[in-house]
Amino acid sequence: MVDALRARSAAEVFDDHLRLAGEHRCDEDIERNVSPDVVVLERRGVFRGREGARTLARLLAEELPDAPYVYTNRLVAGRTAFLEWTAESQHARVRDGADSFLIEDGWIVAQTIHYTVEPVDRR
């Protein structure tokens, strides 16, 4: 099974990542799809390795608890992928999510993440 995971195309890895992330199955996603040596650039800094990916997943979950993700644009070309997304929870939303990915040998090896958390006024 491990060999089959590493033989996946960038599109297959990207689709698997989005499916698992959308189901809030972050630990499984990280183990299956994220390289142990991943580098993620995000507004709070540079995050390295799976622990860095877990930290970012935890922060996003805290900012948007149980929010469904809406993938508004998905592009894959060769080893690169791009995602635009939105999400809304009870008290916060994201309307400008934009992530880019470098995918090699069945792993996400680099990623950039951008989003702005806005409060939701539910009066």
mmCIF file of N, CA and C in Angstrom:
data_model
loop_
_atom_site.group_PDB
_atom_site.id
_atom_site.type_symbol
_atom_site.label_atom_id
_atom_site.label_comp_id
_atom_site.label_asym_id
_atom_site.label_seq_id
_atom_site.Cartn_x
_atom_site.Cartn_y
_atom_site.Cartn_z
ATOM 1 N N MET A 1 0.820 -1.203 0.000
ATOM 2 C CA MET A 1 0.000 0.000 0.000
ATOM 3 C C MET A 1 0.861 1.262 0.000
ATOM 4 N N VAL A 2 1.950 1.249 0.780
ATOM 5 C CA VAL A 2 2.819 2.424 0.846
ATOM 6 C C VAL A 2 3.382 2.743 -0.532
ATOM 7 N N ASP A 3 3.827 1.710 -1.264
ATOM 8 C CA ASP A 3 4.358 1.942 -2.607
ATOM 9 C C ASP A 3 3.297 2.540 -3.521
ATOM 10 N N ALA A 4 2.052 2.086 -3.385
ATOM 11 C CA ALA A 4 0.968 2.620 -4.213
ATOM 12 C C ALA A 4 0.717 4.089 -3.897
ATOM 13 N N LEU A 5 0.800 4.463 -2.627
ATOM 14 C CA LEU A 5 0.611 5.871 -2.254
ATOM 15 C C LEU A 5 1.699 6.742 -2.860
ATOM 16 N N ARG A 6 2.928 6.258 -2.876
ATOM 17 C CA ARG A 6 4.034 7.054 -3.391
ATOM 18 C C ARG A 6 4.020 7.130 -4.913
ATOM 19 N N ALA A 7 3.306 6.227 -5.573
ATOM 20 C CA ALA A 7 3.241 6.222 -7.035
ATOM 21 C C ALA A 7 2.113 7.098 -7.579
ATOM 22 N N ARG A 8 1.334 7.719 -6.702
ATOM 23 C CA ARG A 8 0.202 8.531 -7.161
ATOM 24 C C ARG A 8 0.667 9.797 -7.882
ATOM 25 N N SER A 9 -0.171 10.232 -8.798
ATOM 26 C CA SER A 9 0.097 11.486 -9.510
ATOM 27 C C SER A 9 -0.178 12.668 -8.585
ATOM 28 N N ALA A 10 0.275 13.835 -9.002
ATOM 29 C CA ALA A 10 -0.002 15.050 -8.224
ATOM 30 C C ALA A 10 -1.506 15.258 -8.090
ATOM 31 N N ALA A 11 -2.257 15.018 -9.154
ATOM 32 C CA ALA A 11 -3.713 15.198 -9.099
ATOM 33 C C ALA A 11 -4.349 14.243 -8.099
ATOM 34 N N GLU A 12 -3.871 13.010 -8.042
ATOM 35 C CA GLU A 12 -4.419 12.037 -7.092
ATOM 36 C C GLU A 12 -4.117 12.434 -5.653
ATOM 37 N N VAL A 13 -2.902 12.888 -5.396
ATOM 38 C CA VAL A 13 -2.538 13.340 -4.048
ATOM 39 C C VAL A 13 -3.384 14.551 -3.664
ATOM 40 N N PHE A 14 -3.504 15.492 -4.573
ATOM 41 C CA PHE A 14 -4.278 16.708 -4.321
ATOM 42 C C PHE A 14 -5.733 16.366 -4.003
ATOM 43 N N ASP A 15 -6.340 15.506 -4.811
ATOM 44 C CA ASP A 15 -7.729 15.106 -4.570
ATOM 45 C C ASP A 15 -7.884 14.415 -3.216
ATOM 46 N N ASP A 16 -6.946 13.537 -2.877
ATOM 47 C CA ASP A 16 -7.004 12.832 -1.592
ATOM 48 C C ASP A 16 -6.864 13.818 -0.438
ATOM 49 N N HIS A 17 -5.936 14.753 -0.570
ATOM 50 C CA HIS A 17 -5.748 15.779 0.460
ATOM 51 C C HIS A 17 -7.035 16.581 0.664
ATOM 52 N N LEU A 18 -7.648 17.029 -0.416
ATOM 53 C CA LEU A 18 -8.855 17.846 -0.295
ATOM 54 C C LEU A 18 -10.015 17.052 0.297
ATOM 55 N N ARG A 19 -10.129 15.788 -0.080
ATOM 56 C CA ARG A 19 -11.195 14.946 0.470
ATOM 57 C C ARG A 19 -11.032 14.788 1.981
ATOM 58 N N LEU A 20 -9.830 14.415 2.415
ATOM 59 C CA LEU A 20 -9.594 14.192 3.844
ATOM 60 C C LEU A 20 -9.681 15.493 4.636
ATOM 61 N N ALA A 21 -9.150 16.581 4.090
ATOM 62 C CA ALA A 21 -9.251 17.876 4.782
ATOM 63 C C ALA A 21 -10.708 18.294 4.906
ATOM 64 N N GLY A 22 -11.474 18.094 3.843
ATOM 65 C CA GLY A 22 -12.884 18.449 3.870
ATOM 66 C C GLY A 22 -13.678 17.646 4.880
ATOM 67 N N GLU A 23 -13.208 16.439 5.184
ATOM 68 C CA GLU A 23 -13.848 15.582 6.187
ATOM 69 C C GLU A 23 -13.259 15.807 7.582
ATOM 70 N N HIS A 24 -12.357 16.772 7.715
ATOM 71 C CA HIS A 24 -11.678 17.095 8.976
ATOM 72 C C HIS A 24 -10.912 15.886 9.526
ATOM 73 N N ARG A 25 -10.321 15.114 8.625
ATOM 74 C CA ARG A 25 -9.505 13.951 8.999
ATOM 75 C C ARG A 25 -8.036 14.324 8.812
ATOM 76 N N CYS A 26 -7.598 15.323 9.566
ATOM 77 C CA CYS A 26 -6.285 15.937 9.345
ATOM 78 C C CYS A 26 -5.130 14.993 9.634
ATOM 79 N N ASP A 27 -5.206 14.218 10.708
ATOM 80 C CA ASP A 27 -4.092 13.316 11.017
ATOM 81 C C ASP A 27 -3.888 12.291 9.904
ATOM 82 N N GLU A 28 -4.971 11.716 9.419
ATOM 83 C CA GLU A 28 -4.873 10.753 8.327
ATOM 84 C C GLU A 28 -4.333 11.422 7.067
ATOM 85 N N ASP A 29 -4.799 12.616 6.775
ATOM 86 C CA ASP A 29 -4.324 13.365 5.614
ATOM 87 C C ASP A 29 -2.821 13.594 5.706
ATOM 88 N N ILE A 30 -2.359 14.044 6.849
ATOM 89 C CA ILE A 30 -0.932 14.344 7.011
ATOM 90 C C ILE A 30 -0.095 13.083 6.824
ATOM 91 N N GLU A 31 -0.508 11.970 7.411
ATOM 92 C CA GLU A 31 0.255 10.725 7.279
ATOM 93 C C GLU A 31 0.275 10.212 5.839
ATOM 94 N N ARG A 32 -0.828 10.319 5.130
ATOM 95 C CA ARG A 32 -0.931 9.789 3.763
ATOM 96 C C ARG A 32 -0.298 10.698 2.716
ATOM 97 N N ASN A 33 -0.443 12.010 2.896
ATOM 98 C CA ASN A 33 -0.183 12.933 1.793
ATOM 99 C C ASN A 33 0.927 13.946 2.015
ATOM 100 N N VAL A 34 1.348 14.158 3.230
ATOM 101 C CA VAL A 34 2.311 15.220 3.530
ATOM 102 C C VAL A 34 3.684 14.613 3.808
ATOM 103 N N SER A 35 4.685 15.105 3.105
ATOM 104 C CA SER A 35 6.055 14.625 3.283
ATOM 105 C C SER A 35 6.541 14.880 4.707
ATOM 106 N N PRO A 36 7.323 13.957 5.257
ATOM 107 C CA PRO A 36 7.913 14.215 6.575
ATOM 108 C C PRO A 36 8.765 15.484 6.594
ATOM 109 N N ASP A 37 9.251 15.904 5.425
ATOM 110 C CA ASP A 37 10.118 17.081 5.329
ATOM 111 C C ASP A 37 9.422 18.285 4.694
ATOM 112 N N VAL A 38 8.092 18.317 4.700
ATOM 113 C CA VAL A 38 7.345 19.402 4.068
ATOM 114 C C VAL A 38 7.758 20.764 4.622
ATOM 115 N N VAL A 39 7.687 21.775 3.767
ATOM 116 C CA VAL A 39 7.887 23.169 4.170
ATOM 117 C C VAL A 39 6.613 23.920 3.790
ATOM 118 N N VAL A 40 6.009 24.591 4.784
ATOM 119 C CA VAL A 40 4.772 25.336 4.554
ATOM 120 C C VAL A 40 5.009 26.797 4.910
ATOM 121 N N LEU A 41 4.725 27.682 3.965
ATOM 122 C CA LEU A 41 4.818 29.120 4.190
ATOM 123 C C LEU A 41 3.412 29.647 4.443
ATOM 124 N N GLU A 42 3.258 30.348 5.553
ATOM 125 C CA GLU A 42 1.951 30.841 5.970
ATOM 126 C C GLU A 42 2.166 32.173 6.666
ATOM 127 N N ARG A 43 1.146 33.001 6.800
ATOM 128 C CA ARG A 43 1.327 34.364 7.306
ATOM 129 C C ARG A 43 2.037 34.419 8.659
ATOM 130 N N ARG A 44 1.951 33.355 9.440
ATOM 131 C CA ARG A 44 2.589 33.330 10.762
ATOM 132 C C ARG A 44 4.035 32.873 10.711
ATOM 133 N N GLY A 45 4.499 32.457 9.517
ATOM 134 C CA GLY A 45 5.890 32.053 9.414
ATOM 135 C C GLY A 45 6.087 30.812 8.566
ATOM 136 N N VAL A 46 7.262 30.195 8.742
ATOM 137 C CA VAL A 46 7.638 28.980 8.030
ATOM 138 C C VAL A 46 7.441 27.804 8.984
ATOM 139 N N PHE A 47 6.712 26.799 8.521
ATOM 140 C CA PHE A 47 6.427 25.616 9.329
ATOM 141 C C PHE A 47 7.030 24.413 8.623
ATOM 142 N N ARG A 48 7.731 23.581 9.373
ATOM 143 C CA ARG A 48 8.471 22.467 8.774
ATOM 144 C C ARG A 48 8.002 21.125 9.317
ATOM 145 N N GLY A 49 8.022 20.144 8.432
ATOM 146 C CA GLY A 49 7.715 18.775 8.816
ATOM 147 C C GLY A 49 6.247 18.566 9.151
ATOM 148 N N ARG A 50 5.944 17.330 9.472
ATOM 149 C CA ARG A 50 4.557 16.986 9.790
ATOM 150 C C ARG A 50 4.069 17.681 11.048
ATOM 151 N N GLU A 51 4.958 17.930 11.997
ATOM 152 C CA GLU A 51 4.525 18.657 13.204
ATOM 153 C C GLU A 51 4.115 20.078 12.849
ATOM 154 N N GLY A 52 4.831 20.693 11.930
ATOM 155 C CA GLY A 52 4.433 22.018 11.461
ATOM 156 C C GLY A 52 3.081 21.981 10.775
ATOM 157 N N ALA A 53 2.847 20.948 9.960
ATOM 158 C CA ALA A 53 1.547 20.799 9.295
ATOM 159 C C ALA A 53 0.444 20.578 10.321
ATOM 160 N N ARG A 54 0.727 19.784 11.354
ATOM 161 C CA ARG A 54 -0.271 19.557 12.414
ATOM 162 C C ARG A 54 -0.580 20.850 13.169
ATOM 163 N N THR A 55 0.442 21.642 13.424
ATOM 164 C CA THR A 55 0.228 22.925 14.101
ATOM 165 C C THR A 55 -0.698 23.808 13.286
ATOM 166 N N LEU A 56 -0.455 23.901 11.994
ATOM 167 C CA LEU A 56 -1.304 24.735 11.141
ATOM 168 C C LEU A 56 -2.727 24.190 11.053
ATOM 169 N N ALA A 57 -2.881 22.884 10.985
ATOM 170 C CA ALA A 57 -4.224 22.289 10.956
ATOM 171 C C ALA A 57 -4.969 22.600 12.253
ATOM 172 N N ARG A 58 -4.268 22.531 13.370
ATOM 173 C CA ARG A 58 -4.887 22.840 14.664
ATOM 174 C C ARG A 58 -5.304 24.305 14.723
ATOM 175 N N LEU A 59 -4.442 25.206 14.267
ATOM 176 C CA LEU A 59 -4.770 26.634 14.277
ATOM 177 C C LEU A 59 -5.998 26.925 13.415
ATOM 178 N N LEU A 60 -6.055 26.327 12.228
ATOM 179 C CA LEU A 60 -7.210 26.531 11.352
ATOM 180 C C LEU A 60 -8.484 25.984 12.002
ATOM 181 N N ALA A 61 -8.376 24.815 12.626
ATOM 182 C CA ALA A 61 -9.547 24.228 13.297
ATOM 183 C C ALA A 61 -10.023 25.102 14.455
ATOM 184 N N GLU A 62 -9.098 25.751 15.136
ATOM 185 C CA GLU A 62 -9.480 26.662 16.224
ATOM 186 C C GLU A 62 -10.138 27.927 15.673
ATOM 187 N N GLU A 63 -9.652 28.399 14.532
ATOM 188 C CA GLU A 63 -10.200 29.620 13.935
ATOM 189 C C GLU A 63 -11.570 29.390 13.292
ATOM 190 N N LEU A 64 -11.767 28.196 12.738
ATOM 191 C CA LEU A 64 -13.006 27.868 12.018
ATOM 192 C C LEU A 64 -13.517 26.495 12.467
ATOM 193 N N PRO A 65 -13.923 26.360 13.720
ATOM 194 C CA PRO A 65 -14.303 25.036 14.223
ATOM 195 C C PRO A 65 -15.453 24.418 13.423
ATOM 196 N N ASP A 66 -15.207 23.195 12.946
ATOM 197 C CA ASP A 66 -16.207 22.401 12.217
ATOM 198 C C ASP A 66 -16.777 23.089 10.983
ATOM 199 N N ALA A 67 -16.077 24.061 10.453
ATOM 200 C CA ALA A 67 -16.575 24.767 9.261
ATOM 201 C C ALA A 67 -16.443 23.874 8.031
ATOM 202 N N PRO A 68 -17.480 23.819 7.211
ATOM 203 C CA PRO A 68 -17.330 23.119 5.931
ATOM 204 C C PRO A 68 -16.504 23.979 4.973
ATOM 205 N N TYR A 69 -15.593 23.336 4.248
ATOM 206 C CA TYR A 69 -14.793 24.034 3.252
ATOM 207 C C TYR A 69 -15.504 23.965 1.910
ATOM 208 N N VAL A 70 -15.476 25.072 1.192
ATOM 209 C CA VAL A 70 -16.001 25.113 -0.169
ATOM 210 C C VAL A 70 -14.810 25.386 -1.082
ATOM 211 N N TYR A 71 -14.518 24.434 -1.958
ATOM 212 C CA TYR A 71 -13.402 24.576 -2.884
ATOM 213 C C TYR A 71 -13.926 25.248 -4.148
ATOM 214 N N THR A 72 -13.555 26.509 -4.343
ATOM 215 C CA THR A 72 -14.111 27.288 -5.449
ATOM 216 C C THR A 72 -13.284 27.207 -6.729
ATOM 217 N N ASN A 73 -12.021 26.811 -6.619
ATOM 218 C CA ASN A 73 -11.165 26.663 -7.794
ATOM 219 C C ASN A 73 -10.070 25.669 -7.460
ATOM 220 N N ARG A 74 -9.899 24.678 -8.324
ATOM 221 C CA ARG A 74 -8.869 23.649 -8.145
ATOM 222 C C ARG A 74 -8.135 23.491 -9.466
ATOM 223 N N LEU A 75 -6.818 23.685 -9.433
ATOM 224 C CA LEU A 75 -6.006 23.558 -10.643
ATOM 225 C C LEU A 75 -4.806 22.669 -10.348
ATOM 226 N N VAL A 76 -4.458 21.815 -11.305
ATOM 227 C CA VAL A 76 -3.253 20.992 -11.199
ATOM 228 C C VAL A 76 -2.537 21.053 -12.538
ATOM 229 N N ALA A 77 -1.232 21.314 -12.492
ATOM 230 C CA ALA A 77 -0.396 21.297 -13.695
ATOM 231 C C ALA A 77 0.935 20.661 -13.319
ATOM 232 N N GLY A 78 1.177 19.467 -13.839
ATOM 233 C CA GLY A 78 2.418 18.775 -13.499
ATOM 234 C C GLY A 78 2.513 18.527 -12.008
ATOM 235 N N ARG A 79 3.573 19.055 -11.391
ATOM 236 C CA ARG A 79 3.822 18.845 -9.959
ATOM 237 C C ARG A 79 3.188 19.906 -9.079
ATOM 238 N N THR A 80 2.523 20.881 -9.679
ATOM 239 C CA THR A 80 1.981 21.990 -8.897
ATOM 240 C C THR A 80 0.458 21.955 -8.870
ATOM 241 N N ALA A 81 -0.080 22.475 -7.779
ATOM 242 C CA ALA A 81 -1.536 22.565 -7.636
ATOM 243 C C ALA A 81 -1.867 23.884 -6.957
ATOM 244 N N PHE A 82 -3.080 24.350 -7.212
ATOM 245 C CA PHE A 82 -3.555 25.606 -6.643
ATOM 246 C C PHE A 82 -4.995 25.421 -6.216
ATOM 247 N N LEU A 83 -5.335 25.990 -5.067
ATOM 248 C CA LEU A 83 -6.678 25.870 -4.511
ATOM 249 C C LEU A 83 -7.159 27.228 -4.032
ATOM 250 N N GLU A 84 -8.387 27.577 -4.395
ATOM 251 C CA GLU A 84 -9.080 28.709 -3.783
ATOM 252 C C GLU A 84 -10.236 28.123 -2.986
ATOM 253 N N TRP A 85 -10.460 28.672 -1.784
ATOM 254 C CA TRP A 85 -11.470 28.091 -0.907
ATOM 255 C C TRP A 85 -12.108 29.139 -0.009
ATOM 256 N N THR A 86 -13.287 28.784 0.489
ATOM 257 C CA THR A 86 -13.988 29.588 1.483
ATOM 258 C C THR A 86 -14.449 28.650 2.590
ATOM 259 N N ALA A 87 -14.802 29.237 3.731
ATOM 260 C CA ALA A 87 -15.343 28.455 4.852
ATOM 261 C C ALA A 87 -16.071 29.404 5.783
ATOM 262 N N GLU A 88 -17.071 28.872 6.474
ATOM 263 C CA GLU A 88 -17.788 29.688 7.451
ATOM 264 C C GLU A 88 -18.211 28.821 8.628
ATOM 265 N N SER A 89 -17.867 29.290 9.826
ATOM 266 C CA SER A 89 -18.295 28.642 11.063
ATOM 267 C C SER A 89 -19.300 29.558 11.753
ATOM 268 N N GLN A 90 -19.656 29.216 12.960
ATOM 269 C CA GLN A 90 -20.651 29.995 13.692
ATOM 270 C C GLN A 90 -20.230 31.458 13.868
ATOM 271 N N HIS A 91 -18.934 31.697 14.139
ATOM 272 C CA HIS A 91 -18.493 33.048 14.490
ATOM 273 C C HIS A 91 -17.419 33.638 13.578
ATOM 274 N N ALA A 92 -16.973 32.869 12.580
ATOM 275 C CA ALA A 92 -15.897 33.371 11.717
ATOM 276 C C ALA A 92 -16.051 32.798 10.316
ATOM 277 N N ARG A 93 -15.432 33.499 9.350
ATOM 278 C CA ARG A 93 -15.463 33.009 7.979
ATOM 279 C C ARG A 93 -14.172 33.384 7.265
ATOM 280 N N VAL A 94 -13.917 32.671 6.177
ATOM 281 C CA VAL A 94 -12.820 32.961 5.255
ATOM 282 C C VAL A 94 -13.439 33.048 3.871
ATOM 283 N N ARG A 95 -13.148 34.154 3.174
ATOM 284 C CA ARG A 95 -13.654 34.316 1.806
ATOM 285 C C ARG A 95 -12.534 34.337 0.773
ATOM 286 N N ASP A 96 -11.274 34.348 1.231
ATOM 287 C CA ASP A 96 -10.150 34.528 0.306
ATOM 288 C C ASP A 96 -9.072 33.451 0.429
ATOM 289 N N GLY A 97 -9.438 32.239 0.827
ATOM 290 C CA GLY A 97 -8.435 31.185 0.979
ATOM 291 C C GLY A 97 -7.757 30.875 -0.346
ATOM 292 N N ALA A 98 -6.432 30.799 -0.326
ATOM 293 C CA ALA A 98 -5.658 30.475 -1.532
ATOM 294 C C ALA A 98 -4.407 29.720 -1.112
ATOM 295 N N ASP A 99 -4.286 28.488 -1.566
ATOM 296 C CA ASP A 99 -3.149 27.636 -1.225
ATOM 297 C C ASP A 99 -2.483 27.158 -2.510
ATOM 298 N N SER A 100 -1.165 27.014 -2.472
ATOM 299 C CA SER A 100 -0.444 26.406 -3.588
ATOM 300 C C SER A 100 0.370 25.236 -3.051
ATOM 301 N N PHE A 101 0.631 24.267 -3.924
ATOM 302 C CA PHE A 101 1.266 23.019 -3.520
ATOM 303 C C PHE A 101 2.321 22.612 -4.534
ATOM 304 N N LEU A 102 3.402 22.004 -4.036
ATOM 305 C CA LEU A 102 4.361 21.285 -4.861
ATOM 306 C C LEU A 102 4.265 19.832 -4.419
ATOM 307 N N ILE A 103 3.983 18.938 -5.378
ATOM 308 C CA ILE A 103 3.732 17.530 -5.065
ATOM 309 C C ILE A 103 4.726 16.680 -5.847
ATOM 310 N N GLU A 104 5.491 15.845 -5.117
ATOM 311 C CA GLU A 104 6.502 14.983 -5.736
ATOM 312 C C GLU A 104 6.462 13.604 -5.095
ATOM 313 N N ASP A 105 6.572 12.574 -5.907
ATOM 314 C CA ASP A 105 6.651 11.188 -5.424
ATOM 315 C C ASP A 105 5.527 10.842 -4.453
ATOM 316 N N GLY A 106 4.318 11.325 -4.738
ATOM 317 C CA GLY A 106 3.169 11.002 -3.906
ATOM 318 C C GLY A 106 3.066 11.782 -2.610
ATOM 319 N N TRP A 107 3.879 12.826 -2.465
ATOM 320 C CA TRP A 107 3.884 13.642 -1.241
ATOM 321 C C TRP A 107 3.665 15.112 -1.573
ATOM 322 N N ILE A 108 2.986 15.817 -0.686
ATOM 323 C CA ILE A 108 3.017 17.277 -0.701
ATOM 324 C C ILE A 108 4.335 17.657 -0.041
ATOM 325 N N VAL A 109 5.243 18.269 -0.803
ATOM 326 C CA VAL A 109 6.569 18.590 -0.273
ATOM 327 C C VAL A 109 6.711 20.068 0.084
ATOM 328 N N ALA A 110 5.859 20.915 -0.488
ATOM 329 C CA ALA A 110 5.870 22.344 -0.162
ATOM 330 C C ALA A 110 4.465 22.890 -0.368
ATOM 331 N N GLN A 111 4.136 23.888 0.439
ATOM 332 C CA GLN A 111 2.801 24.480 0.357
ATOM 333 C C GLN A 111 2.873 25.930 0.807
ATOM 334 N N THR A 112 2.056 26.766 0.187
ATOM 335 C CA THR A 112 1.808 28.109 0.711
ATOM 336 C C THR A 112 0.334 28.171 1.079
ATOM 337 N N ILE A 113 0.039 28.903 2.143
ATOM 338 C CA ILE A 113 -1.336 29.030 2.624
ATOM 339 C C ILE A 113 -1.614 30.499 2.884
ATOM 340 N N HIS A 114 -2.735 30.974 2.340
ATOM 341 C CA HIS A 114 -3.181 32.335 2.643
ATOM 342 C C HIS A 114 -4.675 32.308 2.911
ATOM 343 N N TYR A 115 -5.082 32.959 3.986
ATOM 344 C CA TYR A 115 -6.503 33.198 4.247
ATOM 345 C C TYR A 115 -6.627 34.290 5.291
ATOM 346 N N THR A 116 -7.771 34.974 5.264
ATOM 347 C CA THR A 116 -8.076 36.021 6.232
ATOM 348 C C THR A 116 -9.329 35.602 6.992
ATOM 349 N N VAL A 117 -9.224 35.535 8.308
ATOM 350 C CA VAL A 117 -10.375 35.187 9.140
ATOM 351 C C VAL A 117 -11.132 36.468 9.471
ATOM 352 N N GLU A 118 -12.426 36.458 9.165
ATOM 353 C CA GLU A 118 -13.296 37.604 9.444
ATOM 354 C C GLU A 118 -14.376 37.173 10.431
ATOM 355 N N PRO A 119 -14.775 38.060 11.328
ATOM 356 C CA PRO A 119 -15.882 37.718 12.228
ATOM 357 C C PRO A 119 -17.199 37.667 11.458
ATOM 358 N N VAL A 120 -18.108 36.835 11.930
ATOM 359 C CA VAL A 120 -19.452 36.755 11.362
ATOM 360 C C VAL A 120 -20.405 37.380 12.365
ATOM 361 N N ASP A 121 -21.148 38.363 11.907
ATOM 362 C CA ASP A 121 -22.125 39.034 12.769
ATOM 363 C C ASP A 121 -23.455 38.304 12.634
ATOM 364 N N ARG A 122 -23.856 37.601 13.661
ATOM 365 C CA ARG A 122 -25.086 36.795 13.628
ATOM 366 C C ARG A 122 -26.234 37.462 14.386
ATOM 367 N N ARG A 123 -26.228 38.784 14.469
ATOM 368 C CA ARG A 123 -27.306 39.478 15.193
ATOM 369 C C ARG A 123 -28.631 39.320 14.548
#
